[in-house]
Short mmCIF file of C-alpha atoms in Angstrom, two decimals:
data_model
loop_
_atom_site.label_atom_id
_atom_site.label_comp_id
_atom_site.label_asym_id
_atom_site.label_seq_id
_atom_site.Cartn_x
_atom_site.Cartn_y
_atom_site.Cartn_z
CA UNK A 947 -11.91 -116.22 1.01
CA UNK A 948 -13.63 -113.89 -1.62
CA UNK A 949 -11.46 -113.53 -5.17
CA UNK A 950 -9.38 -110.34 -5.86
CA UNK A 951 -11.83 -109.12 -8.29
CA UNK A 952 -14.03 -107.72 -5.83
CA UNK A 953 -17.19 -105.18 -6.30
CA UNK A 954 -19.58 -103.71 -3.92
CA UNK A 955 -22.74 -102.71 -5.21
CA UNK A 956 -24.53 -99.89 -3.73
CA UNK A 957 -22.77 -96.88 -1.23
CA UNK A 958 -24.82 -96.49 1.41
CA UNK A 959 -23.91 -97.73 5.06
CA UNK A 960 -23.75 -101.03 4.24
CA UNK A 961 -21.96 -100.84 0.60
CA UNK A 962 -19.37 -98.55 1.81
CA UNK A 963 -18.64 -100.81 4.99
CA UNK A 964 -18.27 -103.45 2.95
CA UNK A 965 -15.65 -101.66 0.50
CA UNK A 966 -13.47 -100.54 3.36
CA UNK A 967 -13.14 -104.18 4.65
CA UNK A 968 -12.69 -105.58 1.44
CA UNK A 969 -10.27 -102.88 0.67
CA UNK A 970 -8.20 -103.75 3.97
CA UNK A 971 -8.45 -107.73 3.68
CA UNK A 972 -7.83 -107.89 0.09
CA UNK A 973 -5.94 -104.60 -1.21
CA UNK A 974 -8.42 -104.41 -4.14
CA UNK A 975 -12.31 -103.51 -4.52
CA UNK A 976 -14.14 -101.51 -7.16
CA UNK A 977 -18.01 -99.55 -5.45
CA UNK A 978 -20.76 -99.47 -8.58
CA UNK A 979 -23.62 -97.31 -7.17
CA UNK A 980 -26.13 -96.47 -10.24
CA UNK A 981 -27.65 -93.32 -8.03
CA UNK A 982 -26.24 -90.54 -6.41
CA UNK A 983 -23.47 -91.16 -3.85
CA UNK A 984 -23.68 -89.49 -0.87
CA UNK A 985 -21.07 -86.68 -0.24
CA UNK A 986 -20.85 -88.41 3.16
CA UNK A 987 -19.94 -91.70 1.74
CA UNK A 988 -17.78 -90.36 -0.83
CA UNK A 989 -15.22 -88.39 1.42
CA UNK A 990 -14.93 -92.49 3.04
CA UNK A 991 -14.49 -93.98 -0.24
CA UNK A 992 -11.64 -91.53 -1.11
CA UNK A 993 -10.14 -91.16 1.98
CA UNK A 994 -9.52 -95.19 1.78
CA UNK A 995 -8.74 -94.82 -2.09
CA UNK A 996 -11.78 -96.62 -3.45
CA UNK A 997 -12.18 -96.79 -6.96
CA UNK A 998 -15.96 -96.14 -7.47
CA UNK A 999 -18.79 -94.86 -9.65
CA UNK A 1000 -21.93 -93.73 -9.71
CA UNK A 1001 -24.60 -92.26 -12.17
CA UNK A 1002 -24.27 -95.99 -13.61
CA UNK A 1003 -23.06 -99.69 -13.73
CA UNK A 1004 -19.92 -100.75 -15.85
CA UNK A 1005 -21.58 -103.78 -16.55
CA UNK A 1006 -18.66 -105.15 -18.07
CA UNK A 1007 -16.56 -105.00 -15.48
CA UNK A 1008 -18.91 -105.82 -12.46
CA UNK A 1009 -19.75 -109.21 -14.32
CA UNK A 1010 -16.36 -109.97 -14.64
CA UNK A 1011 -15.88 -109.89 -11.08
CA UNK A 1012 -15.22 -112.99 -8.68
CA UNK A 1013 -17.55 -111.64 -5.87
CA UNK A 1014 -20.32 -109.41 -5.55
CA UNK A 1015 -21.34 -107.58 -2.01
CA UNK A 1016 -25.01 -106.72 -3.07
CA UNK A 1017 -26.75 -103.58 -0.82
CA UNK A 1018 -30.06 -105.15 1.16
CA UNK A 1019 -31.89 -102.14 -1.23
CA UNK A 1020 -31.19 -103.87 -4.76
CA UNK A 1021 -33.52 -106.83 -5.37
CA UNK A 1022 -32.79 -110.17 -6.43
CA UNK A 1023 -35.25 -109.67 -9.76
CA UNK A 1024 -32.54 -106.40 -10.51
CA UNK A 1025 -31.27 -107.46 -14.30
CA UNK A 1026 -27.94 -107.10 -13.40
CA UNK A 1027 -28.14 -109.13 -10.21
CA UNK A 1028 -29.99 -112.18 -12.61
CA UNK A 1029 -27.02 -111.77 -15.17
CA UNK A 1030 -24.54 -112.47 -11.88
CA UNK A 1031 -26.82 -115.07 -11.37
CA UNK A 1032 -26.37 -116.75 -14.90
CA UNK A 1033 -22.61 -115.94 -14.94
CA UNK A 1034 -22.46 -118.01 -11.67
CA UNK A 1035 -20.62 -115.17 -9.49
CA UNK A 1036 -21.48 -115.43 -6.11
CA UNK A 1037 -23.39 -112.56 -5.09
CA UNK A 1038 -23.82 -112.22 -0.95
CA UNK A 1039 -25.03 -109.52 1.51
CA UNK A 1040 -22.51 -107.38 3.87
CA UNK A 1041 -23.62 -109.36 6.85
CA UNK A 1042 -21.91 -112.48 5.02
CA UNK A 1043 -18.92 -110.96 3.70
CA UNK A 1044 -18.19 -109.04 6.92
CA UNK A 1045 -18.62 -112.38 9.23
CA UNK A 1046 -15.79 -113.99 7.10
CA UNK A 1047 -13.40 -111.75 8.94
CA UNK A 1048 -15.06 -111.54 12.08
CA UNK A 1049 -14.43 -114.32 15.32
CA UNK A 1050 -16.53 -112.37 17.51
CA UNK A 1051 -19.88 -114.17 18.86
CA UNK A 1052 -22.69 -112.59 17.10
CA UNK A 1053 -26.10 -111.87 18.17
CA UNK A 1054 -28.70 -111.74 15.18
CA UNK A 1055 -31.94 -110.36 15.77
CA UNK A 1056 -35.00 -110.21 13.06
CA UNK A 1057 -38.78 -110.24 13.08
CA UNK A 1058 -40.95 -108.07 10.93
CA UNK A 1059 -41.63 -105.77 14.04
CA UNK A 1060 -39.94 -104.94 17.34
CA UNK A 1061 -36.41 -105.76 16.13
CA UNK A 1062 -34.75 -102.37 16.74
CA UNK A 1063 -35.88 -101.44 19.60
CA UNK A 1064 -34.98 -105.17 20.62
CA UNK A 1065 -31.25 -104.70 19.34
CA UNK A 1066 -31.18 -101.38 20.85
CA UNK A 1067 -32.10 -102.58 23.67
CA UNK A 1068 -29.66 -105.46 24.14
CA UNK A 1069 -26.93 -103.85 22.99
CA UNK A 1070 -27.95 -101.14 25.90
CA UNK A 1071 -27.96 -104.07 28.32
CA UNK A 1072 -24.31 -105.28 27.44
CA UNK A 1073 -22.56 -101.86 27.13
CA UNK A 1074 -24.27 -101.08 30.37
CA UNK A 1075 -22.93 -104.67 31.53
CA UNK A 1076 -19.42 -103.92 30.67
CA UNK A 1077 -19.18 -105.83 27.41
CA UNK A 1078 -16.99 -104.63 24.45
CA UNK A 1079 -20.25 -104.61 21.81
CA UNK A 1080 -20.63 -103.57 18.67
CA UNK A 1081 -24.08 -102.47 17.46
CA UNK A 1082 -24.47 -103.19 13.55
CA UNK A 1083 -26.44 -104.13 11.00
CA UNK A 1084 -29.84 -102.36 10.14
CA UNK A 1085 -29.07 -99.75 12.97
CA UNK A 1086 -25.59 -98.26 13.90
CA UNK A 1087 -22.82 -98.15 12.04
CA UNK A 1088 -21.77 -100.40 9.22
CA UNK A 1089 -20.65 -104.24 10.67
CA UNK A 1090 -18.36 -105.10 7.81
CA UNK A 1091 -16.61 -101.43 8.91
CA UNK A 1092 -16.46 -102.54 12.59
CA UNK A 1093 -15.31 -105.43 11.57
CA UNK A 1094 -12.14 -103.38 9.80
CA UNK A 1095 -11.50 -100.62 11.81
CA UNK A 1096 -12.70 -101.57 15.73
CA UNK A 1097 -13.30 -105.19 15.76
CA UNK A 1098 -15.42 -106.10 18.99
CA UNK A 1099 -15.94 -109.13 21.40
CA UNK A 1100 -19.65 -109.44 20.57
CA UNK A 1101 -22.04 -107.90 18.09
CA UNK A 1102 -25.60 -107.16 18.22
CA UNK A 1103 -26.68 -107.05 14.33
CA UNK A 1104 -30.57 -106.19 13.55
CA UNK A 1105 -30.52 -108.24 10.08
CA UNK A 1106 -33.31 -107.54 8.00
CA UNK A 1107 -35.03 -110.24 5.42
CA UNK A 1108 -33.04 -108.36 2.86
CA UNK A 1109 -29.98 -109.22 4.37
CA UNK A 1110 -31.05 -112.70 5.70
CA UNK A 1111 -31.39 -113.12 2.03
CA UNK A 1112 -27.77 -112.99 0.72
CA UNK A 1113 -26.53 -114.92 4.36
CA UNK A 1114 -25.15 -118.97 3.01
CA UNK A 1115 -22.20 -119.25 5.81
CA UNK A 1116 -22.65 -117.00 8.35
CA UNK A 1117 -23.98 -118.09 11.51
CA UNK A 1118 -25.45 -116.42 14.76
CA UNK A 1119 -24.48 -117.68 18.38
CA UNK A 1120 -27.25 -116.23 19.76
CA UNK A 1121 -30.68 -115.84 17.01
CA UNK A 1122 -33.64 -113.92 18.25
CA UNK A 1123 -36.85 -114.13 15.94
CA UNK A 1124 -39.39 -111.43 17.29
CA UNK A 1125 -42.69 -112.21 14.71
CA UNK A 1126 -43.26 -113.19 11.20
CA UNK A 1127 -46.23 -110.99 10.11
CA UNK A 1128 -46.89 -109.53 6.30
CA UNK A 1129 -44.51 -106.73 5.23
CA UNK A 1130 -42.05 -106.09 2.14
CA UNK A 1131 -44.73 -108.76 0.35
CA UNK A 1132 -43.75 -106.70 -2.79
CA UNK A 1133 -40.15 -107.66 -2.75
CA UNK A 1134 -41.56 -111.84 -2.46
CA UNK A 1135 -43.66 -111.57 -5.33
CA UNK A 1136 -46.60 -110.91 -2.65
CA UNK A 1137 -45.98 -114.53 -1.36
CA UNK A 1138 -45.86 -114.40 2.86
CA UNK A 1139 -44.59 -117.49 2.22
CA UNK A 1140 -41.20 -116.72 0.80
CA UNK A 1141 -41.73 -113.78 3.16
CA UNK A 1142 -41.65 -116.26 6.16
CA UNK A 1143 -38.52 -118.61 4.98
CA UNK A 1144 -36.33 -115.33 4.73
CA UNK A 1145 -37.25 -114.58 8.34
CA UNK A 1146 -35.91 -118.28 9.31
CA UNK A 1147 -32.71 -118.24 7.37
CA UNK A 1148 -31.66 -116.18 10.76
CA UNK A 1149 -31.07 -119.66 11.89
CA UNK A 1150 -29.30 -121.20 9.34
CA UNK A 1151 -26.32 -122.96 9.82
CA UNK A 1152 -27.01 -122.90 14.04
CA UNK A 1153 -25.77 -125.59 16.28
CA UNK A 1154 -26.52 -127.80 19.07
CA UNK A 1155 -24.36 -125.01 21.29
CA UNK A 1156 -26.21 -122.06 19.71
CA UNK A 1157 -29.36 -120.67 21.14
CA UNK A 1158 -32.76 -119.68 19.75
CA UNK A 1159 -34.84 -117.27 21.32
CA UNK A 1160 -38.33 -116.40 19.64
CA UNK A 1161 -42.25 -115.56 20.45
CA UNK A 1162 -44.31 -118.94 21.21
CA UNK A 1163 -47.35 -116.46 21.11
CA UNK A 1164 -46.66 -115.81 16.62
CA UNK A 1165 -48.68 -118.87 15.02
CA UNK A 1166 -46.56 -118.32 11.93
CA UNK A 1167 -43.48 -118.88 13.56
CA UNK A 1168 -44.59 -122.24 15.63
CA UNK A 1169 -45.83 -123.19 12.19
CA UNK A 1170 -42.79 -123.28 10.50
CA UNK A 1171 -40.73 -124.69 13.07
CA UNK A 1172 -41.27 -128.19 12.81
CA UNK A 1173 -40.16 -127.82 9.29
CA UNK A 1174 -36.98 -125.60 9.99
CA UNK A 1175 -34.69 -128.72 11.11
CA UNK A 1176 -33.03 -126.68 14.03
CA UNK A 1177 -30.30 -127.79 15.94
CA UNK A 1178 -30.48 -125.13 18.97
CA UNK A 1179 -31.40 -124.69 22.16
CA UNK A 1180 -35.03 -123.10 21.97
CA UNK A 1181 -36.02 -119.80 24.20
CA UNK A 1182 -39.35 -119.25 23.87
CA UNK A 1183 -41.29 -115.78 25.10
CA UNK A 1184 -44.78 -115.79 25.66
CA UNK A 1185 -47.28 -113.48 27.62
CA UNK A 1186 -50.21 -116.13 27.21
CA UNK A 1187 -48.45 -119.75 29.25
CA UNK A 1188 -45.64 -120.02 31.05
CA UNK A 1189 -42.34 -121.81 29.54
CA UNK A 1190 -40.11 -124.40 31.01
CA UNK A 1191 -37.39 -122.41 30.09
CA UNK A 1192 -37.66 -118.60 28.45
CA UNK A 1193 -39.53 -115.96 29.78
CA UNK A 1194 -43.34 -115.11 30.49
CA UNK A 1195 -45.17 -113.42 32.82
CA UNK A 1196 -47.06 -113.89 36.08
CA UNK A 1197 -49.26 -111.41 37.39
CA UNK A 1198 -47.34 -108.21 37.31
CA UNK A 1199 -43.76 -109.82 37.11
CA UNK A 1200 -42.03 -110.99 33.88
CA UNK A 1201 -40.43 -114.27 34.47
CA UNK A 1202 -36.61 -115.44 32.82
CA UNK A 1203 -35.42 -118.77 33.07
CA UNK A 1204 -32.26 -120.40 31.59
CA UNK A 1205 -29.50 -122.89 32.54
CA UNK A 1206 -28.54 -119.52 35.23
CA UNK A 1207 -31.67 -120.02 37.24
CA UNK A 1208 -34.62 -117.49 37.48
CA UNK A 1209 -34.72 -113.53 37.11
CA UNK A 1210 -37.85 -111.23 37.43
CA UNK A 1211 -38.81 -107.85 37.58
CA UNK A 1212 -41.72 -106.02 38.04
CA UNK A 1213 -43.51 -104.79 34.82
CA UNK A 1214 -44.12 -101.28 36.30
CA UNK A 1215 -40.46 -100.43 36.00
CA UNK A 1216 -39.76 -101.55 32.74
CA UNK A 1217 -38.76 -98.74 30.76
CA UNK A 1218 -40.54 -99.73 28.06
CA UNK A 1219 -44.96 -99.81 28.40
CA UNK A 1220 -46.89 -101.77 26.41
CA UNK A 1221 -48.00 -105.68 25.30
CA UNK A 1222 -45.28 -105.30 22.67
CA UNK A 1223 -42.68 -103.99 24.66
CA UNK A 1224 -43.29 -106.63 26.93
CA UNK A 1225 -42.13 -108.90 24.27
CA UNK A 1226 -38.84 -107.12 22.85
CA UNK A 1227 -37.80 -106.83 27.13
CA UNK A 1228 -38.04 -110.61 27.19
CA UNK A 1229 -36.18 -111.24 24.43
CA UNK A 1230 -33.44 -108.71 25.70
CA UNK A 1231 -33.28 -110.42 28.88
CA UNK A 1232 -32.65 -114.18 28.04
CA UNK A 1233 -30.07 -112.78 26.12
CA UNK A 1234 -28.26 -111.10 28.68
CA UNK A 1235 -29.02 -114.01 30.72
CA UNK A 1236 -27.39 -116.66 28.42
CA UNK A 1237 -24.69 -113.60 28.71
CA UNK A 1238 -24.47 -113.96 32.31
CA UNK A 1239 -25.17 -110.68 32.56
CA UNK A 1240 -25.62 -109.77 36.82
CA UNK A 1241 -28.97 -109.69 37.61
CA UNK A 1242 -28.67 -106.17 39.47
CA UNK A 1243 -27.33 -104.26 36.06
CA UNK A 1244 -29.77 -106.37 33.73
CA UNK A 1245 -32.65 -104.45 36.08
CA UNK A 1246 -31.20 -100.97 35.59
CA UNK A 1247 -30.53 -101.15 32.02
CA UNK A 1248 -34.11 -102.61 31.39
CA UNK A 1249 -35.37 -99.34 33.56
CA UNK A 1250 -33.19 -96.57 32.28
CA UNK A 1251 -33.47 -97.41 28.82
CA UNK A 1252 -34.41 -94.40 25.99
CA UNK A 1253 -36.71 -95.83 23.37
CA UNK A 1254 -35.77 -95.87 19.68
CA UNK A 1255 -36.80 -92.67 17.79
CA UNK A 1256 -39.91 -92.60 15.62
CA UNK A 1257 -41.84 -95.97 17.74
CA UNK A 1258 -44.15 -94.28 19.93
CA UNK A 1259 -42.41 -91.12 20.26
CA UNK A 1260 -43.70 -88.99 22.90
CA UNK A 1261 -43.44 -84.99 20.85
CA UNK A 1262 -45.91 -82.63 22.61
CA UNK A 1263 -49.65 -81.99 24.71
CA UNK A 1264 -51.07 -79.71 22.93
CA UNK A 1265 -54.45 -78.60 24.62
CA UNK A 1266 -54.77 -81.48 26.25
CA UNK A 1267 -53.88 -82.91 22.97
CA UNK A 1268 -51.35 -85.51 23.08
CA UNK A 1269 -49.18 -86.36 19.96
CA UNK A 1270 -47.10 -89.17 19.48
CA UNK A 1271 -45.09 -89.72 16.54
CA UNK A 1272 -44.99 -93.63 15.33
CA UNK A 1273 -43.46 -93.12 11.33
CA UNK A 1274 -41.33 -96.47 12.30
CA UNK A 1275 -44.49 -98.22 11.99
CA UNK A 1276 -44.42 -99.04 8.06
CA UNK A 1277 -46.72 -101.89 7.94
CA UNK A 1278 -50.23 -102.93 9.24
CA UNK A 1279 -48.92 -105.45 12.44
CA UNK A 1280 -46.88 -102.35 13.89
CA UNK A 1281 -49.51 -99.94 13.71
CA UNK A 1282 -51.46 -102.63 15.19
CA UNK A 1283 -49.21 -102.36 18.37
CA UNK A 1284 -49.23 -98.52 18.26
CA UNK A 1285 -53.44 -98.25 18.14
CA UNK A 1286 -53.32 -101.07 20.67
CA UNK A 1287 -51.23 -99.42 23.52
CA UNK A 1288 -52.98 -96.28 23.78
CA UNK A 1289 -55.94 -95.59 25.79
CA UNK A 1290 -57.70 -92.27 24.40
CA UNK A 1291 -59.64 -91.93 21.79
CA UNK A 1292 -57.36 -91.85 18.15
CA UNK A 1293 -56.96 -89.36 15.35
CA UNK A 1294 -55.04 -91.53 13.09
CA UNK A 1295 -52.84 -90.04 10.82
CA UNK A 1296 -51.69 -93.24 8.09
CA UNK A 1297 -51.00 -93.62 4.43
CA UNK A 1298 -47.92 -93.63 2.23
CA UNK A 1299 -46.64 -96.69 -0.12
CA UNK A 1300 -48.88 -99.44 0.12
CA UNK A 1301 -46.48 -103.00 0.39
CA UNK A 1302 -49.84 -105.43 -0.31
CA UNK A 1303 -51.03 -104.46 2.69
CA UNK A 1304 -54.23 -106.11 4.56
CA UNK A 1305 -55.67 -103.76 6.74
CA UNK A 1306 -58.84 -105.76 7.65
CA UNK A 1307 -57.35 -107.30 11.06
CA UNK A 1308 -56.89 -103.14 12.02
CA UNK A 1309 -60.72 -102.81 11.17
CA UNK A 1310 -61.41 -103.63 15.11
CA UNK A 1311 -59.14 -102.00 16.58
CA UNK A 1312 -60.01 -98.64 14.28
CA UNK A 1313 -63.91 -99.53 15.27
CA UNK A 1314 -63.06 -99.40 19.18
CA UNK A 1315 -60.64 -96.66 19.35
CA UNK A 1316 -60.51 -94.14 16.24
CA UNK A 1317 -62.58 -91.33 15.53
CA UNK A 1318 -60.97 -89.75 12.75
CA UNK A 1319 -58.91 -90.77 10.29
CA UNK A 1320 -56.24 -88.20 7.94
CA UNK A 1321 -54.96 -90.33 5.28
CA UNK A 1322 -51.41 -88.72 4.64
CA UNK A 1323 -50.38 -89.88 0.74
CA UNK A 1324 -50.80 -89.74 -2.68
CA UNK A 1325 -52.75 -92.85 -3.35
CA UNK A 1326 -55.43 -93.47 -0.44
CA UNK A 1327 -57.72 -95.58 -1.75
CA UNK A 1328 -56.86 -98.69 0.22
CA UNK A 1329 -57.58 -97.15 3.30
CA UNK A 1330 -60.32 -95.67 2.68
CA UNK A 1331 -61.95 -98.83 1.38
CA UNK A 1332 -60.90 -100.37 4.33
CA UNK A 1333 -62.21 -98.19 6.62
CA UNK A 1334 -64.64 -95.91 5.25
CA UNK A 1335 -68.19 -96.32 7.23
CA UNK A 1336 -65.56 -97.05 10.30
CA UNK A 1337 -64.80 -93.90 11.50
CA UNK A 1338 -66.42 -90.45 11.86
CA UNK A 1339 -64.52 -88.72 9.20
CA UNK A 1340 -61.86 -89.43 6.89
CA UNK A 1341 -59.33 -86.37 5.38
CA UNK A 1342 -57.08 -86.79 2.83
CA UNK A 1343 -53.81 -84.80 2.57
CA UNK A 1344 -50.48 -84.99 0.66
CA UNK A 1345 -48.61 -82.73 3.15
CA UNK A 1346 -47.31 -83.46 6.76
CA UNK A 1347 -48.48 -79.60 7.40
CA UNK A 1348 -52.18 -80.31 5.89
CA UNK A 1349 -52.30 -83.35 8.06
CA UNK A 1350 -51.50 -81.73 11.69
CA UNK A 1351 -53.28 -79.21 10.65
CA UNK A 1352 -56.31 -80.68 10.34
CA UNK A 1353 -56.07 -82.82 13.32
CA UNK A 1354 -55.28 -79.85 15.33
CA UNK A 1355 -58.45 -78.80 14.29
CA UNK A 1356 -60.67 -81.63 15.18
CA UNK A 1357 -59.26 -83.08 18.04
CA UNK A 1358 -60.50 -82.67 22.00
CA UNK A 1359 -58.51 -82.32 25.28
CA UNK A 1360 -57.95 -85.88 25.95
CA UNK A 1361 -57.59 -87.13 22.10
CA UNK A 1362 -54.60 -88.52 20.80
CA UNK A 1363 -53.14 -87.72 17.33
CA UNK A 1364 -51.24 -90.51 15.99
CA UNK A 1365 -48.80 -90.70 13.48
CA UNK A 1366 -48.59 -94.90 12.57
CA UNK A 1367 -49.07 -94.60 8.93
CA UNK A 1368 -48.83 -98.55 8.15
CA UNK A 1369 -47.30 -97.49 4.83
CA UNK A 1370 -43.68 -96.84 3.42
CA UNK A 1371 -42.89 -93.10 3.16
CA UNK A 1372 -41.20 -92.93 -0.54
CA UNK A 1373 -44.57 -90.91 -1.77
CA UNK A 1374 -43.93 -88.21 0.30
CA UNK A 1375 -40.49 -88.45 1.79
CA UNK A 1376 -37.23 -89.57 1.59
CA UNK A 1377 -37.47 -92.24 4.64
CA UNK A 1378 -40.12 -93.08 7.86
CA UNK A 1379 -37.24 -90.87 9.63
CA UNK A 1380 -37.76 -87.94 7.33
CA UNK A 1381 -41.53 -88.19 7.91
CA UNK A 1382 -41.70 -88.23 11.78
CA UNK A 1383 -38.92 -85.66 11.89
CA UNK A 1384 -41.46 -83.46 9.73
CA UNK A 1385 -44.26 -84.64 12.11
CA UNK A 1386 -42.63 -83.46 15.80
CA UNK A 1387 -41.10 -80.31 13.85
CA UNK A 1388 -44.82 -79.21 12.72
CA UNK A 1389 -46.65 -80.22 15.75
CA UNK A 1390 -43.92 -78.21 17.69
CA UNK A 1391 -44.87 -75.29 15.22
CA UNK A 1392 -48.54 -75.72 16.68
#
């Protein structure tokens, strides 16, 4: 177990999660966040009697500690993080420290897109099933806090590379890979590479009793495998072959097969539309199905299910307009999926914090279906290299209010004004969820 000396660094969802368990397992933990804490956050911190600070690092006393529970937000390169390093303290994510105390079976889900709405959706699938499941991780409520206050039989944890990166001894029952495609290239030293070996540390430490779900359609992913050395039962998804075992499709039906015989259902009445829907549905469902889950509640939950906010949001028609709000999409593959599923012509509103991004495998997708393009940040001039010559007309904007604006003004009944900006939001806004709440409140304004 983890020493009495103790310190969480960081107190946002995770950091604070982390300092209530270690506060309940061990009787002692000290919270170091250098920014602001929230007010939120700090009623928890005293309300459990927390020692904490903020404003700075004691740097004394955080490298004197025997453990350090590091937020996925600070990066490895962080000085103070390097001088753990070189002390030799162990320094390990929430997702690790909280797993220590937790015997429940654990479902890990990662991919560089389609992993939230694929956790949301499974852990819709077993609540709807009758299972007593947690949802944690990058989405709901902290898992190192569940794991103190309301421990449950099963957790469904999105896990981020971030987090994948401070994981040694925790281990998933259940690992579902979605992609490996370039994002967060800045935090790897712009090596997809490094990128792609984060991704597969979700199976690390998996058994010949665990099970592996993942997309035999990603190249990268069948690229690493052979080099992986995994122990578990493989689940592959594909909408291009059919599987001996996994899911696929077959003329309007998707097909799931495991050790509990087949289960389909009709595409049509899948709550979620699209190719890359498709995908995070078939994932969901060999889940459930290694779950047992009936077939007749697997089929409701997979038609009554409410998308995740900000991924292809549906916010208004507007003149025959229609606007759909897509800030989730903070890198080039999702907004590849967002231009891909619709079928009018595109007013494209992008930009924001450019990770290393390589826009040219959008260049025919923006050729075939956008005619304008509103470039919504304070550095554009990656897009517009990219894609100048491509399009009609390009604007450029540093307000959400200049950029509806301006595609109010140029688009046609029967246009579509997209918000997919293939960019991080910290130009402009606080978070992608800042920025599409901005985006339906000043389209509703229209």
């Amino acid at each position: 177990m983890a020493s009495e000396n103790t310190v969480v660094l960081g107190a946002g969802e995770s950091g604070t999660g982390a300092a209530i368990l270690a506060k309940c397992k061990e009787g002692r933990v000290f919270l170091s966040d250098f920014g602001k804490i929230g007010q939120q956050y700090k009623n928890v911190l005293k309300n459990f009697e927390i020692e904490f600070e903020e404003g700075r690092h004691d740097r004394e006393r955080i490298l004197s500690a025997g453990l350090i529970i590091k937020s996925p937000g600070i990066p490895d390169s962080a000085p103070l993080i390097k001088a753990a390093h070189e002390k030799g303290i162990p320094v390990i994510s929430e997702i690790e420290y909280a797993g220590r105390y937790s015997n429940a079976k654990h479902i890990c889900i990662t991919g560089s897109n389609g992993k939230t709405t694929t956790t949301l959706l499974t852990h819709h699938i077993l609540k709807q099933a009758g299972f007593n499941a947690g949802l944690a991780g990058n989405v709901g409520s902290s898992f190192a806090k569940q794991v103190a206050l309301e421990e449950h039989d099963i957790y469904v944890l999105e896990i981020s590379s971030f987090q994948l990166d401070g994981m040694f001894d925790f281990k998933a029952d259940i690992a579902v890979l979605t992609n490996i495609t370039p994002d967060h290239l800045d935090r790897y030293d712009y090596s997809f590479d490094r990128y792609a070996a984060s991704k597969l540390r979700i199976i690390r430490n998996m058994t010949e009793k665990d099970s592996f779900i993942y997309c035999h359609d990603d190249p990268e992913i069948l690229k690493r495998l052979p080099q992986s050395g995994i122990r578990p039962t493989f689940y592959p998804f594909s909408l291009k072959q059919k599987m001996e075992k996994g899911a696929w499709t077959e003329g309007n039906k998707m097909i799931i097969e495991t050790e509990l015989n087949k289960f389909d259902m009709t595409l049509e009445k899948l709550a979620l539309q699209g190719r890359h829907n498709v995908y995070n549905s078939m994932a969901s469902s060999i889940t459930a199905r290694l779950l047992d889950v009936r077939r007749e509640s697997l089929k409701e939950s997979l038609s009554n299910f409410k998308n995740v906010e900000h991924r292809l949001e549906y916010v208004a028609n507007v003149h025959g307009v229609e606007y759909i709000n897509d800030s989730k999409a903070t890198n080039v593959n999702a907004c590849w999926y967002a231009l891909e599923s619709i079928r009018k012509p595109i007013i494209w509103i992008a930009g924001g914090i450019d990770k290393g991004n390589d826009y040219s495998q959008l260049l025919p997708m923006v050729q075939e279906k956008v005619k304008h393009i509103i470039c919504l940040g304070k550095d554009n001039s990656a897009l517009r290299a990219s894609f100048s010559g491509s399009v009609e007309h390009m604007y450029e904007t540093e307000s959400m209010t200049a950029a509806v604006a301006y595609a109010y003004e140029i688009a046609h009944s029967g246009d579509c004004v997209l918000l997919s900006p293939a960019c991080a939001s910290f130009d402009l806004f606080k978070s992608y969820e800042e920025r599409g709440q901005s985006f339906k409140e000043t389209v509703k304004k229209l």
